[in-house]
PDB file of C-alpha atoms and ligand atoms in Angstrom:
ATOM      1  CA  UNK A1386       0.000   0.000   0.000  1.00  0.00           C
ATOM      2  CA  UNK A1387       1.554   3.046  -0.862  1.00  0.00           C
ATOM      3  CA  UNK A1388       1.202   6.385   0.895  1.00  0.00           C
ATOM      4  CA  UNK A1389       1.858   9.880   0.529  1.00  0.00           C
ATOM      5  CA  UNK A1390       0.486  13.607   1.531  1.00  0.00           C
ATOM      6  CA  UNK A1391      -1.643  15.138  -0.686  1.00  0.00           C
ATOM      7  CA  UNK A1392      -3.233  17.792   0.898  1.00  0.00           C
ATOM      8  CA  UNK A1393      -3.800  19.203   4.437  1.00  0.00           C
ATOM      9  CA  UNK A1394      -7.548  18.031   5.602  1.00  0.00           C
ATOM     10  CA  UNK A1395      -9.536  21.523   5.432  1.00  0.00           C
ATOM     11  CA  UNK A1396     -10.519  21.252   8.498  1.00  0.00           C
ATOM     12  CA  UNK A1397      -7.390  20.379  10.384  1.00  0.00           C
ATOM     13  CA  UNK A1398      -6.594  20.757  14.107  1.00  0.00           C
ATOM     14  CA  UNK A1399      -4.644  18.101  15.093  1.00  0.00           C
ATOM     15  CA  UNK A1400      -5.491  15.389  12.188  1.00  0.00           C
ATOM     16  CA  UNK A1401      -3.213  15.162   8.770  1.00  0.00           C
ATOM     17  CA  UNK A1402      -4.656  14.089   5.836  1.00  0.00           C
ATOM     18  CA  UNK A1403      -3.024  11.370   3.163  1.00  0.00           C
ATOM     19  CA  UNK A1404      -3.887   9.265  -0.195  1.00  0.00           C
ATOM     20  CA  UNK A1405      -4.101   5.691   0.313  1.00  0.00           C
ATOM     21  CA  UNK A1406      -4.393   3.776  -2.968  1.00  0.00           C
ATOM     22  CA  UNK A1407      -6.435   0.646  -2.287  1.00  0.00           C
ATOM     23  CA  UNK A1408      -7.249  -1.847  -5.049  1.00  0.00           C
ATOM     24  CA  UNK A1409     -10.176   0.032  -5.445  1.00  0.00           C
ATOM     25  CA  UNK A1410     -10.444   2.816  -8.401  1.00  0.00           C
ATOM     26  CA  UNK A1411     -10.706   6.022  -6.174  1.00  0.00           C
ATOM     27  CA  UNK A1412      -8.445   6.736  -3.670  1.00  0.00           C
ATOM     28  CA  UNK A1413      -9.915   7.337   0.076  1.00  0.00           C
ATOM     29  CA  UNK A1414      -8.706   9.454   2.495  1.00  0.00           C
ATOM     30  CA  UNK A1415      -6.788   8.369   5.191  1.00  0.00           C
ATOM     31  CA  UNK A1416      -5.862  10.349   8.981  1.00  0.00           C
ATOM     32  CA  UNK A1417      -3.956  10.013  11.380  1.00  0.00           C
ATOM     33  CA  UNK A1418      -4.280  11.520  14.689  1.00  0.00           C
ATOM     34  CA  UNK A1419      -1.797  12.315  16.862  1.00  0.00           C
ATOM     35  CA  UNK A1420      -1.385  10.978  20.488  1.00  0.00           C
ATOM     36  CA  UNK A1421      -0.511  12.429  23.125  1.00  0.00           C
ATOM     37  CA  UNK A1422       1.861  11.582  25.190  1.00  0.00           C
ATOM     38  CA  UNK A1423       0.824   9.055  28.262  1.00  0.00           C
ATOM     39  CA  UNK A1424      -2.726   7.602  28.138  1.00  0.00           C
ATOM     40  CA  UNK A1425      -5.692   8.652  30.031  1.00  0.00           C
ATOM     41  CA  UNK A1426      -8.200   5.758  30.044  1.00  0.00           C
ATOM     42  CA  UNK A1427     -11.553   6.790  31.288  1.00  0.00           C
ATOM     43  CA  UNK A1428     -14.556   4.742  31.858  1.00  0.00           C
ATOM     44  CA  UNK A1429     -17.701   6.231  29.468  1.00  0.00           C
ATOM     45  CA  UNK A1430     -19.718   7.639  32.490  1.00  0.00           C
ATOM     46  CA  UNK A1431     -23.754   7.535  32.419  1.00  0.00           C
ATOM     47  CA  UNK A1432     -25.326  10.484  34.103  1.00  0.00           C
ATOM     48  CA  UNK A1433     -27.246  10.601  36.844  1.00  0.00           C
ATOM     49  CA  UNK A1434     -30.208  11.337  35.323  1.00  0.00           C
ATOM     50  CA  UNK A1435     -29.990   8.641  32.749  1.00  0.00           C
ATOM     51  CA  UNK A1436     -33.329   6.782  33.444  1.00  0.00           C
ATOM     52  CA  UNK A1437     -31.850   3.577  32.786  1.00  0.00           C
ATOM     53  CA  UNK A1438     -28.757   3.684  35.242  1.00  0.00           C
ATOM     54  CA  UNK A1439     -30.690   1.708  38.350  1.00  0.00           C
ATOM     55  CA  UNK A1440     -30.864  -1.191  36.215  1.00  0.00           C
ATOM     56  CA  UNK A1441     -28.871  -3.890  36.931  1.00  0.00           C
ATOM     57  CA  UNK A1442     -25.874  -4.575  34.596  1.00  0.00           C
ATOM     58  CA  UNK A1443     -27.282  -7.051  32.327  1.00  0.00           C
ATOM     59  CA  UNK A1444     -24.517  -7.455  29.375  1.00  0.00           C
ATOM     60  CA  UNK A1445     -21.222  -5.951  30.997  1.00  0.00           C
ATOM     61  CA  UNK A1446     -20.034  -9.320  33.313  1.00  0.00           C
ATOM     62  CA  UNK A1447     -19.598 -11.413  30.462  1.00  0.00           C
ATOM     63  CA  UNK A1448     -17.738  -8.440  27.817  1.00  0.00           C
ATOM     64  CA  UNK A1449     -14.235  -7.549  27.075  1.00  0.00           C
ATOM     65  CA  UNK A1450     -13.038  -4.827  27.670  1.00  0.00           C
ATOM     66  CA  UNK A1451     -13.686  -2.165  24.473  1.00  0.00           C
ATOM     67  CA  UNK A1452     -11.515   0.952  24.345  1.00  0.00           C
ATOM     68  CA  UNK A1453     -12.105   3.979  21.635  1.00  0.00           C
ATOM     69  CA  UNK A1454     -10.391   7.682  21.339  1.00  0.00           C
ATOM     70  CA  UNK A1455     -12.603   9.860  22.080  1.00  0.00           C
ATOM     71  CA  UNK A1456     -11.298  12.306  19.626  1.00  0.00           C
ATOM     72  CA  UNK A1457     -12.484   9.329  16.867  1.00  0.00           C
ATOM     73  CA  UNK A1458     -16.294  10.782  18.105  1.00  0.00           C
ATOM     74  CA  UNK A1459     -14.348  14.441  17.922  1.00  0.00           C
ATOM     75  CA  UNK A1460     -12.820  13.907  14.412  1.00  0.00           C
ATOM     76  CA  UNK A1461     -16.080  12.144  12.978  1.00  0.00           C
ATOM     77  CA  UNK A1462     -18.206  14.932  14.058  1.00  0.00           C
ATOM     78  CA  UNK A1463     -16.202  17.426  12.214  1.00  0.00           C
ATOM     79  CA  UNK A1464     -16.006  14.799   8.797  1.00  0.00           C
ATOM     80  CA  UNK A1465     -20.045  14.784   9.603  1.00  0.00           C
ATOM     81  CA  UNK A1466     -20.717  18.462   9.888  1.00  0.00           C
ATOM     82  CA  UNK A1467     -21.149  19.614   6.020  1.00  0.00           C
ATOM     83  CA  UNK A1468     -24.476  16.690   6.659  1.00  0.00           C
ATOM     84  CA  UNK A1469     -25.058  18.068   9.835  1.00  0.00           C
ATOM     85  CA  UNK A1470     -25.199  21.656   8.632  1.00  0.00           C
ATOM     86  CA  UNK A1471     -27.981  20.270   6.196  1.00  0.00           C
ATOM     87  CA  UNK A1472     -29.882  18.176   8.446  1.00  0.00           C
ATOM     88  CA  UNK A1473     -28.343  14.796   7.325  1.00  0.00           C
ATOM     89  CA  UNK A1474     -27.163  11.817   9.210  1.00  0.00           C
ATOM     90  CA  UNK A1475     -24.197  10.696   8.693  1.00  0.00           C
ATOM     91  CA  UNK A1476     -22.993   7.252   9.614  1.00  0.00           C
ATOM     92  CA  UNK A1477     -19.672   5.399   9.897  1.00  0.00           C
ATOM     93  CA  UNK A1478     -18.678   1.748  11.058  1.00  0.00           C
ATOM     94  CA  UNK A1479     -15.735   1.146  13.688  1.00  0.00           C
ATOM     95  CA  UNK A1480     -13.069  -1.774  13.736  1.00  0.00           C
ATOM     96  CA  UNK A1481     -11.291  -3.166  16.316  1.00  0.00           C
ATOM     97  CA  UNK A1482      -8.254  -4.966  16.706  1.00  0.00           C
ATOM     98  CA  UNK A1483      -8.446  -7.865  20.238  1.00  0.00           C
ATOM     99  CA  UNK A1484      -5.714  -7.921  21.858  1.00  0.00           C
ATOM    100  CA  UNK A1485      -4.640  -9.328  25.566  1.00  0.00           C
ATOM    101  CA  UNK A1486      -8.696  -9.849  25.937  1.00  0.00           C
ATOM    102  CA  UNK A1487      -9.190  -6.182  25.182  1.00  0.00           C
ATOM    103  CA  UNK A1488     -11.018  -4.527  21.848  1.00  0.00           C
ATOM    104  CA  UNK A1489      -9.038  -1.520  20.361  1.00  0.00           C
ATOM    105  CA  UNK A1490     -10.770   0.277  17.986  1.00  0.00           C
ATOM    106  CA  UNK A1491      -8.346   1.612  15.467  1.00  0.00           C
ATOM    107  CA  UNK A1492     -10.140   2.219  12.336  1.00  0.00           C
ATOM    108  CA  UNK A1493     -13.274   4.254  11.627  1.00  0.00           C
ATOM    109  CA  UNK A1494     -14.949   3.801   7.715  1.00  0.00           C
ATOM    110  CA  UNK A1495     -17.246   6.119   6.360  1.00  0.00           C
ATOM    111  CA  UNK A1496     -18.731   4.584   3.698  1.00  0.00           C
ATOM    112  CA  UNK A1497     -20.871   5.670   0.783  1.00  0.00           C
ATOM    113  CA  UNK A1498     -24.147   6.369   1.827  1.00  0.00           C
ATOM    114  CA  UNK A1499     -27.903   7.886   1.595  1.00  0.00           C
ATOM    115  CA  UNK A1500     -29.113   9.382   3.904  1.00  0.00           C
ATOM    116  CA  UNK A1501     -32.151  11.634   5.266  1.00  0.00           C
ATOM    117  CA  UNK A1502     -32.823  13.894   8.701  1.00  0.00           C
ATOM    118  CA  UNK A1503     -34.106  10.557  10.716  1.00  0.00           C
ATOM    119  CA  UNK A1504     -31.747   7.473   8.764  1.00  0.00           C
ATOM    120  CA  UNK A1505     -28.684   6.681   7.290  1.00  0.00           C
ATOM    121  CA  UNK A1506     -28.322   3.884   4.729  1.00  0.00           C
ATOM    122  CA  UNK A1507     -24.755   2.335   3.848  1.00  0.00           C
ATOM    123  CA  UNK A1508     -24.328   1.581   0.226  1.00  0.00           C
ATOM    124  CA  UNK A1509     -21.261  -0.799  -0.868  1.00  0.00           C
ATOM    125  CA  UNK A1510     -21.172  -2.106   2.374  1.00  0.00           C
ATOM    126  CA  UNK A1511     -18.222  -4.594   0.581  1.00  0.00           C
ATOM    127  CA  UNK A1512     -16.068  -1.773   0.382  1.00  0.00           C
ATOM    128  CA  UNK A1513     -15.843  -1.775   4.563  1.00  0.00           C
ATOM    129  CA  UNK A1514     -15.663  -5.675   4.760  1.00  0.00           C
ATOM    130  CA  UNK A1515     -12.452  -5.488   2.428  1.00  0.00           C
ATOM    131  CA  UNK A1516     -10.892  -2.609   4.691  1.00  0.00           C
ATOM    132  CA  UNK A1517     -11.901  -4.608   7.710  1.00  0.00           C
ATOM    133  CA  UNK A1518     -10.728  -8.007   6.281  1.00  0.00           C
ATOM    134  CA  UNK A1519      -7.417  -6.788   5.254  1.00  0.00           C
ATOM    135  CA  UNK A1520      -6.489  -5.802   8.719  1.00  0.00           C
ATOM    136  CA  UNK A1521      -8.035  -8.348  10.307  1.00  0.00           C
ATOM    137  CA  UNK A1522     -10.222  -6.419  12.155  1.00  0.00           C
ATOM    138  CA  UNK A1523     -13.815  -7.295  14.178  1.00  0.00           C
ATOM    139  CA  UNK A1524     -16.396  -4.939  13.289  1.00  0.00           C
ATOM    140  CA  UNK A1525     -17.153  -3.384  16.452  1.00  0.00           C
ATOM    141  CA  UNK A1526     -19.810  -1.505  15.594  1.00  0.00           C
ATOM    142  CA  UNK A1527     -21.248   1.453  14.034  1.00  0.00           C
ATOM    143  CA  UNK A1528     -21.436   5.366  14.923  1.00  0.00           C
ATOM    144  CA  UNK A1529     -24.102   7.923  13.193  1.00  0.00           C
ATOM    145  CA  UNK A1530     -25.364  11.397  13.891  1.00  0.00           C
ATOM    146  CA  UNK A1531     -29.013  12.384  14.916  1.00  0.00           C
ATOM    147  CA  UNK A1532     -28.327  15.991  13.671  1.00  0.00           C
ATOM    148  CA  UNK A1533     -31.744  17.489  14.437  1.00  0.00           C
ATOM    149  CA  UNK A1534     -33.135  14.658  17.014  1.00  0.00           C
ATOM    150  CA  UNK A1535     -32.461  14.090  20.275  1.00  0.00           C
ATOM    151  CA  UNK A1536     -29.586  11.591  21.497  1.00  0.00           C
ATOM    152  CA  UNK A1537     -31.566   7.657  21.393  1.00  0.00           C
ATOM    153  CA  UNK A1538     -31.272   4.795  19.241  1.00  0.00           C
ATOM    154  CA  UNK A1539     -34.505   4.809  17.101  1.00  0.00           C
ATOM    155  CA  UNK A1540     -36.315   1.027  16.372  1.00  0.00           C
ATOM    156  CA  UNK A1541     -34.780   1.119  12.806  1.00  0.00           C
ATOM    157  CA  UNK A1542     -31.250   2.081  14.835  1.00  0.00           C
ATOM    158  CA  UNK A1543     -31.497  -1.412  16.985  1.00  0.00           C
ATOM    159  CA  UNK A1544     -32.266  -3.168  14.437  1.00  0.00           C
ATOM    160  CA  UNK A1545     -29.476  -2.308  12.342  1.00  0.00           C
ATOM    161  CA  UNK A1546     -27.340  -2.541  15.508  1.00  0.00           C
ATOM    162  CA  UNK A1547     -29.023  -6.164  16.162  1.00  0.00           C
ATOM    163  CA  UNK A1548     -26.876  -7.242  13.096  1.00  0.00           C
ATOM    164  CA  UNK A1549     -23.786  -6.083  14.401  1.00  0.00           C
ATOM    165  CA  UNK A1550     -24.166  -7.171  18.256  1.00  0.00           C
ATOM    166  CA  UNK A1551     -24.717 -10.846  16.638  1.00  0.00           C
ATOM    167  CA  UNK A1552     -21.559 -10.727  14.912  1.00  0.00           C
ATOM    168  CA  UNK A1553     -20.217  -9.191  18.299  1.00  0.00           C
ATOM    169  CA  UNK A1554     -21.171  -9.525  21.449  1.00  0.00           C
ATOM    170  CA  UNK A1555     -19.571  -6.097  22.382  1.00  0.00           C
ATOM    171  CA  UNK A1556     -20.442  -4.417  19.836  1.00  0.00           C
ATOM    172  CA  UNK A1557     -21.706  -0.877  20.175  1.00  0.00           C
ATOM    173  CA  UNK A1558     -23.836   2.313  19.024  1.00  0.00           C
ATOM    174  CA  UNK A1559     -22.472   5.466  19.070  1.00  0.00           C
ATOM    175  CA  UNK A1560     -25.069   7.858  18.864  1.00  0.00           C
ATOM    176  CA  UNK A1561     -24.096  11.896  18.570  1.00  0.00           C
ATOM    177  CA  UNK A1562     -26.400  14.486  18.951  1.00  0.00           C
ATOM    178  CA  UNK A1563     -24.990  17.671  18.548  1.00  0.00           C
ATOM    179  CA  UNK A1564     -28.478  19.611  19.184  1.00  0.00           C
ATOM    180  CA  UNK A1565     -29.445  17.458  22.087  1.00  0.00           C
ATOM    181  CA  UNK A1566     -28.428  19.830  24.806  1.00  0.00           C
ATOM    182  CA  UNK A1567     -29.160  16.918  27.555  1.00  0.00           C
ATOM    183  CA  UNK A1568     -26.696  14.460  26.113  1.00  0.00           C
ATOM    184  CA  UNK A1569     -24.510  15.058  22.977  1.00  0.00           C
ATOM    185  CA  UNK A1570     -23.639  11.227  22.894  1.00  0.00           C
ATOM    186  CA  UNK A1571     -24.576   8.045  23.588  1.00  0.00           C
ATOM    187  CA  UNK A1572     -23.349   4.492  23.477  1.00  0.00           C
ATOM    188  CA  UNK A1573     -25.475   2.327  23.625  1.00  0.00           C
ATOM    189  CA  UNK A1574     -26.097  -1.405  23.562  1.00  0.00           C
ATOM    190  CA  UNK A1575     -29.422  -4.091  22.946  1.00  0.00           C
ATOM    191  CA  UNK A1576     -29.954  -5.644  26.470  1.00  0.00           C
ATOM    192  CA  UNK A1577     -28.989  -9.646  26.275  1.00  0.00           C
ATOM    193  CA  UNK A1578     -30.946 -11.742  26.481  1.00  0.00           C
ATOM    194  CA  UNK A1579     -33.949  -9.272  26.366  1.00  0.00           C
ATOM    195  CA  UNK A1580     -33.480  -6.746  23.595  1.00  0.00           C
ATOM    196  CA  UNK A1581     -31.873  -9.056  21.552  1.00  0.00           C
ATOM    197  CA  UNK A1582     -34.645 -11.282  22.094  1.00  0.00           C
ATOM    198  CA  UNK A1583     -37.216  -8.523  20.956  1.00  0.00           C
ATOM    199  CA  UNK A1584     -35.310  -7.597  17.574  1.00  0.00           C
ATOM    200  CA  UNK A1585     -34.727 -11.471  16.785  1.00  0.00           C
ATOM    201  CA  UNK A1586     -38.563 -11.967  16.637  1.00  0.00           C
ATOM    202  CA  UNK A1587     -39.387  -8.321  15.094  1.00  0.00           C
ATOM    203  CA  UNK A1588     -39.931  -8.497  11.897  1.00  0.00           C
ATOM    204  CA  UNK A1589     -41.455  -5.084  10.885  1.00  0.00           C
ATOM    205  CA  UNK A1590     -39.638  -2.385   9.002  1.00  0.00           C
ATOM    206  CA  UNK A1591     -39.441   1.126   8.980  1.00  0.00           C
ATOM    207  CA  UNK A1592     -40.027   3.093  12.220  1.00  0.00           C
ATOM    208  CA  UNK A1593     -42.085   1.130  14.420  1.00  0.00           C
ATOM    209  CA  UNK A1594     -42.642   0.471  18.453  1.00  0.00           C
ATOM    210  CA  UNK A1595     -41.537  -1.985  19.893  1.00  0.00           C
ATOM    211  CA  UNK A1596     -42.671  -3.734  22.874  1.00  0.00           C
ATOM    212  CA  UNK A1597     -40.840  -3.576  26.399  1.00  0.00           C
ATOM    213  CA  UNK A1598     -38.987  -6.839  27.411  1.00  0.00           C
ATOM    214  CA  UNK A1599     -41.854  -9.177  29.311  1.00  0.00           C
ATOM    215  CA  UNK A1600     -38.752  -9.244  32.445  1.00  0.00           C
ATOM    216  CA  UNK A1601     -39.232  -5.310  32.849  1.00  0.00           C
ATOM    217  CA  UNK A1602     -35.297  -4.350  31.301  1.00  0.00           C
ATOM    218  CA  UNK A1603     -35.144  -1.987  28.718  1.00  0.00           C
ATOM    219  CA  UNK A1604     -34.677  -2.608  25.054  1.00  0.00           C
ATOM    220  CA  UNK A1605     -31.264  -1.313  25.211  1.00  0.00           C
ATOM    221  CA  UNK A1606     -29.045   0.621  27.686  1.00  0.00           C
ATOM    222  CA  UNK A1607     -25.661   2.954  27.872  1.00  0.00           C
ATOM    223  CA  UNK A1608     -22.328   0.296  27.574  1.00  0.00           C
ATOM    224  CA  UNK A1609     -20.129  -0.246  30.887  1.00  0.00           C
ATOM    225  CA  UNK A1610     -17.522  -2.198  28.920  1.00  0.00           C
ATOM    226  CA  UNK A1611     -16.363   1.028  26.393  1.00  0.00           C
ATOM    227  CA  UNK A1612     -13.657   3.142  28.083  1.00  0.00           C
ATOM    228  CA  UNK A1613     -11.479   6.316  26.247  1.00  0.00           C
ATOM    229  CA  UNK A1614      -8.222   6.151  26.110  1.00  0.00           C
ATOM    230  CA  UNK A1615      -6.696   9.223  25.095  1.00  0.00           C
ATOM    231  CA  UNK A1616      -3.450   7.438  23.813  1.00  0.00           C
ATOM    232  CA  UNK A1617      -5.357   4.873  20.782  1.00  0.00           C
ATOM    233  CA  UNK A1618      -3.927   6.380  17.628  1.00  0.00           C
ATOM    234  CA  UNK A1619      -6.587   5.259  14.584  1.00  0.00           C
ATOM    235  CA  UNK A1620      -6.991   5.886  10.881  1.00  0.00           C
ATOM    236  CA  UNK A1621     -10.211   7.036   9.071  1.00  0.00           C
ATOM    237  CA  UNK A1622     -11.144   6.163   5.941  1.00  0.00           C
ATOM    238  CA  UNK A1623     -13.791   8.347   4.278  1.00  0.00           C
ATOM    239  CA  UNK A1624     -14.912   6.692   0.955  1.00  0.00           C
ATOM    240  CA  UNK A1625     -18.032   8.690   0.621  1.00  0.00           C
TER     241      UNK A1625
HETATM  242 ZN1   ZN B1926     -30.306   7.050  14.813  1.00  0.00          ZN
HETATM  243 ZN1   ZN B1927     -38.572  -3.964  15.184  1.00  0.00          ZN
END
């Protein structure tokens, strides 16, 4: 794979744009950001107003450890905001690396994609499996924007997440919400066994309710297994 600068990303700060020539026909961008020195690992906190946080822990005995930068969310946001501005989601899937029974997530793919104010629909989803194949990587889940709406997964949100938390038990939802002035980001995960139970017999389409759990625990909940860690350097591919 060959690799050289082309141009400083507009938007800049601390991330460095390059040309990575793939096997596919158009080249995709490729950043870098920069660590700092010595890591800060912090545990994703839930507020103490999150409705949910009196629950008991249903998924997080059993899950590895996950850790993300948070300046992935930062970076993303700022790749997102040209949708944003326009009232568009935007959506992008994360891989992880496993290593000493912990998930890194090192790589963030934005792939094609249509999308409207309430969805976001990957196209040439085969483009992120070859990325993700190449390095070996689990795909950890996905992150998208609710640029107008209010920070929650929505029922056509859990059920694309129900594809990836099969693949993945720790797999996770990032959901930003830049206009949500409550919570700007969540991430979030289908209860197990009881949301995954729920989407596993749903069949409907579209945006739909769904029916609470018959054992009284939510659908989904906020992850205890994800932690930041200020020192994970990752690379973003944006093939839109
Ligand atoms: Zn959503
Ligand atoms: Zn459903």
């Amino acid at each position: 794979m060959s690799l050289h600068t082309i141009s400083e990303w507009p938007c800049a700060g601390r991330v460095t744009a390059h040309a990575v020539t793939l096997s596919s026909p158009s080249p995709v961008l490729f950043l870098t950001a920069k660590a700092p020195q010595g890591a800060l690992v912090t545990h994703v906190s839930v507020a103490d107003s999150d409705k949910q946080s009196n629950t008991e822990p249903s998924v997080s005995n059993v899950l590895q450890d996950v850790h993300i930068s948070a300046q992935l969310m930062e970076d993303f946001l700022e790749l997102a905001k040209e949708n944003t501005d326009k009232d568009l989601e935007t959506c992008g899937v994360l891989g992880a690396f496993l290593e000493n029974g912990t998930f890194y997530v090192t790589t963030l793919i934005i792939p094609k994609q249509d999308s409207t104010s309430s969805s976001c629909q990957a196209l040439n989803e085969e483009d992120v499996f070859a990325i993700q194949n190449e390095r070996s990587l689990f795909p950890m889940g996905w992150i998208h924007t609710h640029p107008s709406q209010s920070c929650f997964m929505s029922s056509v949100d859990l059920h694309t997440h129900y594809s990836y938390q099969m693949m993945v038990p720790e797999a996770f939802a990032i959901v930003l919400a830049p206009t949500d002035s409550s919570r700007s980001y969540g991430i979030f995960q289908l209860t197990e066994p009881s949301g995954m139970s729920v989407l596993k017999e749903c069949q409907e389409t579209g945006f739909h309710p769904h029916k609470e759990p018959a054992d009284g625990s939510p659908i989904y909940e906020h992850c205890s297994h994800v932690y930041t860690n200020s020192n994970l350097r990752f690379e973003i591919f944006d093939l839109r």
